[in-house]
Tab-separated table of C-alpha atoms in Angstrom:
chain	number	residue	atom	x	y	z
A	1	MET	CA	223.238	250.941	244.538
A	2	THR	CA	226.975	250.900	244.967
A	3	GLU	CA	228.713	248.759	242.350
A	4	GLY	CA	230.008	245.523	243.886
A	5	ALA	CA	228.458	246.200	247.317
A	6	ALA	CA	226.719	243.401	249.188
A	7	VAL	CA	222.953	243.595	248.919
A	8	HIS	CA	220.839	242.343	251.816
A	9	ARG	CA	217.445	241.086	250.684
A	10	TYR	CA	214.357	240.615	252.822
A	11	ALA	CA	211.457	238.577	251.463
A	12	THR	CA	207.994	238.119	252.882
A	13	THR	CA	204.865	236.308	251.791
A	14	CYS	CA	201.530	237.934	252.560
A	15	THR	CA	198.358	235.873	252.052
A	16	TRP	CA	194.636	236.602	252.283
A	17	ASP	CA	191.526	234.882	251.078
A	18	GLY	CA	187.880	235.830	251.260
A	19	SER	CA	185.598	238.040	249.187
A	20	THR	CA	185.386	241.783	248.737
A	21	GLY	CA	182.098	241.255	246.933
A	22	VAL	CA	180.309	241.858	250.233
A	23	GLY	CA	181.426	245.517	250.177
A	24	TYR	CA	183.941	247.643	252.055
A	25	ASP	CA	182.246	247.399	255.455
A	26	HIS	CA	182.043	243.608	255.492
A	27	TYR	CA	185.095	241.892	254.004
A	28	ASP	CA	187.564	240.236	256.352
A	29	ARG	CA	190.824	242.137	256.915
A	30	ALA	CA	192.577	239.148	258.547
A	31	HIS	CA	195.678	238.003	256.696
A	32	ARG	CA	198.950	236.212	257.356
A	33	VAL	CA	202.577	237.244	256.819
A	34	GLN	CA	205.570	234.933	256.781
A	35	ALA	CA	209.238	235.777	256.283
A	36	THR	CA	211.239	232.691	255.406
A	37	PRO	CA	213.426	231.240	256.878
A	38	ALA	CA	211.775	232.370	260.131
A	39	ARG	CA	209.150	229.867	261.263
A	40	THR	CA	206.982	232.440	262.991
A	41	GLU	CA	203.947	233.600	261.072
A	42	LEU	CA	202.085	236.766	261.938
A	43	ASP	CA	198.316	236.945	261.924
A	44	LEU	CA	197.556	240.527	260.942
A	45	THR	CA	194.619	242.788	260.193
A	46	SER	CA	193.986	246.444	259.480
A	47	ASP	CA	193.729	249.184	262.083
A	48	PRO	CA	190.384	248.787	263.914
A	49	ALA	CA	189.454	252.255	262.579
A	50	PHE	CA	189.407	250.635	259.133
A	51	GLY	CA	187.519	247.456	259.998
A	52	GLY	CA	190.322	245.440	261.576
A	53	ASP	CA	190.293	243.133	264.576
A	54	PRO	CA	191.805	244.907	267.617
A	55	ALA	CA	193.099	241.550	268.906
A	56	ARG	CA	195.543	241.323	265.964
A	57	LEU	CA	198.537	243.398	264.998
A	58	ASN	CA	198.256	245.803	262.069
A	59	PRO	CA	200.839	247.187	259.608
A	60	GLU	CA	200.988	250.560	261.353
A	61	GLN	CA	201.895	248.885	264.641
A	62	LEU	CA	204.529	246.810	262.847
A	63	LEU	CA	206.043	249.992	261.402
A	64	VAL	CA	206.349	251.522	264.885
A	65	ALA	CA	207.695	248.209	266.224
A	66	ALA	CA	210.284	248.076	263.417
A	67	ALA	CA	211.490	251.608	264.229
A	68	SER	CA	211.646	250.775	267.947
A	69	SER	CA	213.412	247.452	267.408
A	70	CYS	CA	215.948	248.948	265.007
A	71	GLN	CA	216.782	251.777	267.434
A	72	LEU	CA	217.245	249.195	270.211
A	73	LEU	CA	219.569	247.046	268.098
A	74	ALA	CA	221.544	250.042	266.819
A	75	PHE	CA	221.917	251.411	270.359
A	76	LEU	CA	223.086	248.083	271.752
A	77	ALA	CA	225.662	247.902	268.945
A	78	VAL	CA	227.063	251.390	269.494
A	79	ALA	CA	227.018	250.926	273.279
A	80	ALA	CA	228.889	247.623	272.994
A	81	ARG	CA	231.480	249.212	270.684
A	82	ALA	CA	231.852	252.065	273.195
A	83	ARG	CA	232.202	249.556	276.070
A	84	VAL	CA	229.081	250.906	277.805
A	85	ASP	CA	227.343	248.188	279.836
A	86	VAL	CA	223.622	248.351	279.012
A	87	VAL	CA	221.651	246.040	281.308
A	88	ASP	CA	218.050	246.946	280.440
A	89	TYR	CA	216.250	248.740	277.599
A	90	ARG	CA	212.504	249.303	277.396
A	91	ASP	CA	210.752	251.458	274.820
A	92	GLU	CA	207.158	252.681	274.924
A	93	ALA	CA	206.907	253.813	271.298
A	94	THR	CA	203.954	255.462	269.556
A	95	GLY	CA	203.112	256.336	265.980
A	96	GLU	CA	200.839	259.122	264.752
A	97	MET	CA	198.824	258.939	261.539
A	98	PRO	CA	196.425	261.888	261.297
A	99	GLU	CA	193.368	261.618	259.088
A	100	PRO	CA	193.072	264.218	256.302
A	101	THR	CA	191.442	267.480	257.323
A	102	ASP	CA	190.508	268.658	253.832
A	103	GLY	CA	187.408	266.446	253.801
A	104	SER	CA	188.244	265.013	250.377
A	105	GLY	CA	189.113	261.550	251.627
A	106	PHE	CA	191.688	261.407	248.830
A	107	THR	CA	194.664	262.823	250.697
A	108	PRO	CA	197.060	259.917	251.258
A	109	MET	CA	197.435	259.056	254.911
A	110	TRP	CA	200.843	258.172	256.295
A	111	VAL	CA	202.519	257.669	259.661
A	112	GLU	CA	203.866	261.194	260.053
A	113	ARG	CA	205.575	260.837	263.419
A	114	ILE	CA	207.047	258.058	265.526
A	115	VAL	CA	208.068	258.784	269.095
A	116	LEU	CA	210.491	256.393	270.751
A	117	ARG	CA	210.811	256.588	274.531
A	118	PRO	CA	213.635	254.252	275.483
A	119	ALA	CA	214.300	253.848	279.205
A	120	ILE	CA	217.888	252.663	279.254
A	121	THR	CA	219.641	251.253	282.312
A	122	VAL	CA	223.425	251.129	282.327
A	123	ARG	CA	225.988	249.835	284.761
A	124	GLY	CA	229.246	251.618	285.403
A	125	ASP	CA	230.666	255.089	285.126
A	126	THR	CA	229.381	256.890	282.047
A	127	SER	CA	227.803	260.303	281.694
A	128	GLU	CA	224.287	261.114	280.528
A	129	ASP	CA	225.812	263.336	277.840
A	130	ARG	CA	227.773	260.384	276.446
A	131	LEU	CA	224.654	258.199	276.503
A	132	ARG	CA	222.692	260.855	274.596
A	133	ARG	CA	225.439	260.979	271.954
A	134	LEU	CA	225.245	257.191	271.634
A	135	VAL	CA	221.433	257.353	271.263
A	136	ASP	CA	221.887	259.934	268.488
A	137	LEU	CA	224.586	257.860	266.780
A	138	ALA	CA	222.331	254.797	266.967
A	139	HIS	CA	219.506	256.781	265.371
A	140	HIS	CA	221.774	257.735	262.481
A	141	GLU	CA	222.851	254.093	262.080
A	142	CYS	CA	219.308	252.666	262.271
A	143	PHE	CA	218.426	251.096	258.923
A	144	ILE	CA	214.683	251.544	259.441
A	145	ALA	CA	214.934	255.216	260.449
A	146	ASN	CA	217.077	255.816	257.373
A	147	SER	CA	214.352	254.216	255.239
A	148	LEU	CA	211.380	256.272	256.466
A	149	ARG	CA	210.085	259.737	255.719
A	150	SER	CA	208.292	259.815	259.086
A	151	GLU	CA	209.666	262.172	261.708
A	152	ILE	CA	211.294	260.068	264.404
A	153	VAL	CA	211.636	261.636	267.838
A	154	ILE	CA	213.717	259.932	270.515
A	155	ASP	CA	212.957	260.889	274.107
A	156	ALA	CA	215.464	258.760	276.017
A	157	ALA	CA	215.689	258.416	279.784
A	158	PHE	CA	218.638	256.855	281.609
A	159	ARG	CA	219.134	255.001	284.883
A	160	TRP	CA	222.189	253.519	286.499
A	161	ALA	CA	222.109	250.047	288.018
C-alpha cells in the first residue's frame, strides 16, 4: 500500500446455519450476505451443479455481475469526463469456469474467463473508434477487473439515439 494513501474498505457479513453431518449431498447451501450500511441482504446458494438452489444467486454469478457493474460504472465515468452522452447501457455478461480435465478432482476450479457484451447507446456526434477507446480506458480503470486474474473480454456494440 502507498504510504499515506486513502484506503477504501468493504466489509460483508456472511451467515449460514444447518448441519454438514448429513453428508456432502444433503446439507443446505442457502446462506445470507449483508454489507453494512446497505440494508439489502442477499439470499445466496452454491451453483446448482454443486447442490445449490437455481432460484438463488451464487458467488460465481456475483463475480460476473461485479465485473459487469464495474465496467458499466467506469465507462459512464470516462464517457461523462469526455462529454459523451450515453443514454442506455445493457450488458449480457457470462462467466466460464471449466471443470478439471485431469480427473483428479483436486485441480482448483476458477472463473477463467468473463465476457462482457455491453450494448451502448449514445446521443450526439462521436465516432465508434472514440467509443472503443473509452471502453478500453474504462476497462483499465475498473477496480474489479484490476483485482481479478480471470481473462476479461469486452465485446461492445454501439448505437446512436
